[in-house]
PDB file of C-alpha atoms in Angstrom:
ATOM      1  CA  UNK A   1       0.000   0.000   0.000  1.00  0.00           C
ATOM      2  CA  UNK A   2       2.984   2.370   0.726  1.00  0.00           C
ATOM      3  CA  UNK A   3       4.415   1.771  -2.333  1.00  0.00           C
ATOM      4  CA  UNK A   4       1.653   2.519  -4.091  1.00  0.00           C
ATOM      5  CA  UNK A   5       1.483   5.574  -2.526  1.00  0.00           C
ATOM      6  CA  UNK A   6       4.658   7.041  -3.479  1.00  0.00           C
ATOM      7  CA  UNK A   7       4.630   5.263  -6.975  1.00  0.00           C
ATOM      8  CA  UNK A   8       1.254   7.244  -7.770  1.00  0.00           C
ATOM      9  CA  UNK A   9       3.426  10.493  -5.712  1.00  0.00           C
ATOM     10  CA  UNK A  10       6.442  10.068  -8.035  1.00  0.00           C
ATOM     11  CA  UNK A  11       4.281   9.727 -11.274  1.00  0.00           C
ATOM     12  CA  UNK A  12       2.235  13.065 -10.440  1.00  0.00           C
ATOM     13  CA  UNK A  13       5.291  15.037  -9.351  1.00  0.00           C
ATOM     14  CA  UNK A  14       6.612  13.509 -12.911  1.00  0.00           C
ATOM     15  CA  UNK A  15       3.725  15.339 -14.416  1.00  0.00           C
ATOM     16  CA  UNK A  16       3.900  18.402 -12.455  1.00  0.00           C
ATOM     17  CA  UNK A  17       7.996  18.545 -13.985  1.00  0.00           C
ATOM     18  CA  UNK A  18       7.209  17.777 -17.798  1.00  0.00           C
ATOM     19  CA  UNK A  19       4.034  19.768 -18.063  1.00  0.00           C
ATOM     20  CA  UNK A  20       6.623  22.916 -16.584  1.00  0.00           C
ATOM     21  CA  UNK A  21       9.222  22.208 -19.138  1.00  0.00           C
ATOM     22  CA  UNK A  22       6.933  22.054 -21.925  1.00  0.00           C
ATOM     23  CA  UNK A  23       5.687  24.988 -20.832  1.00  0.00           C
ATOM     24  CA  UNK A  24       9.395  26.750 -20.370  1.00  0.00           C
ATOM     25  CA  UNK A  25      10.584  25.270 -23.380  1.00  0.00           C
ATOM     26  CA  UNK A  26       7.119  27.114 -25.413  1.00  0.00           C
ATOM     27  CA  UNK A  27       7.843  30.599 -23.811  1.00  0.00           C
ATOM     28  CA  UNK A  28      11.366  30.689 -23.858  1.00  0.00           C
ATOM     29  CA  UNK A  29      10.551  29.991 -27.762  1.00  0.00           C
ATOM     30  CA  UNK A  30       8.035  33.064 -27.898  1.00  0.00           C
ATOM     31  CA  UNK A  31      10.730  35.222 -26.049  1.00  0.00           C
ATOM     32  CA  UNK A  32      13.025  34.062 -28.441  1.00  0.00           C
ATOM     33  CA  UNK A  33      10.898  34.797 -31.436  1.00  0.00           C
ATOM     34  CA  UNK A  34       9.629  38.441 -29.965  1.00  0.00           C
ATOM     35  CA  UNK A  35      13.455  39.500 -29.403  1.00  0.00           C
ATOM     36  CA  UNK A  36      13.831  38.637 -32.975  1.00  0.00           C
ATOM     37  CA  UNK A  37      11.426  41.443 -33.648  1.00  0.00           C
ATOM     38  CA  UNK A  38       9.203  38.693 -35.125  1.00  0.00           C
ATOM     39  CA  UNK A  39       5.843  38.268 -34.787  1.00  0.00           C
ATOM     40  CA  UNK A  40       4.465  35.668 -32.140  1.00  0.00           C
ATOM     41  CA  UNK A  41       1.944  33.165 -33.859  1.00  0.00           C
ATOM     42  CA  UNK A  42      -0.527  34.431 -31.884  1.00  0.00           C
ATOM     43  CA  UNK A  43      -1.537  35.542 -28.234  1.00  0.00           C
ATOM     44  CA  UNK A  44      -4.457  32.663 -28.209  1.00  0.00           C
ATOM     45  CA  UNK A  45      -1.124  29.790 -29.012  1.00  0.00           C
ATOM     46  CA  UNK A  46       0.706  31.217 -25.889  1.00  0.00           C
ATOM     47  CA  UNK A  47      -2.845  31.207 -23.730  1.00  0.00           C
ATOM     48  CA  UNK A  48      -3.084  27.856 -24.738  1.00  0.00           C
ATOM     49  CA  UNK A  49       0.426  26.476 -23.925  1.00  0.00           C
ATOM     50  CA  UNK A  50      -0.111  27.596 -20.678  1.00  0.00           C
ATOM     51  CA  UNK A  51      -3.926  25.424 -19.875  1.00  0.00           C
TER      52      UNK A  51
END
């Protein structure tokens, strides 16, 4: 049962850590592309990387 437990912990904290470096990895992409002067595909794309 305590296994379990921290099995089901470790896989949620695993989550937590790949949904924040998607999300990292997107906006330091859209900071990248807005120093270039470019323009950002869209405000609704950056909204959306971050549900």
């Amino acid at each position: 049962m305590m296994v379990e437990r921290k099995l089901e912990e470790k896989i949620f904290i695993n989550e937590i850590v790949g949904k924040y470096l998607r999300n990292k990895h997107i906006l330091l992409e859209y900071l990248a592309r807005k120093e270039e002067n470019e323009r950002p595909q869209t405000v609704i794309d950056v909204k959306v990387a971050f549900n």
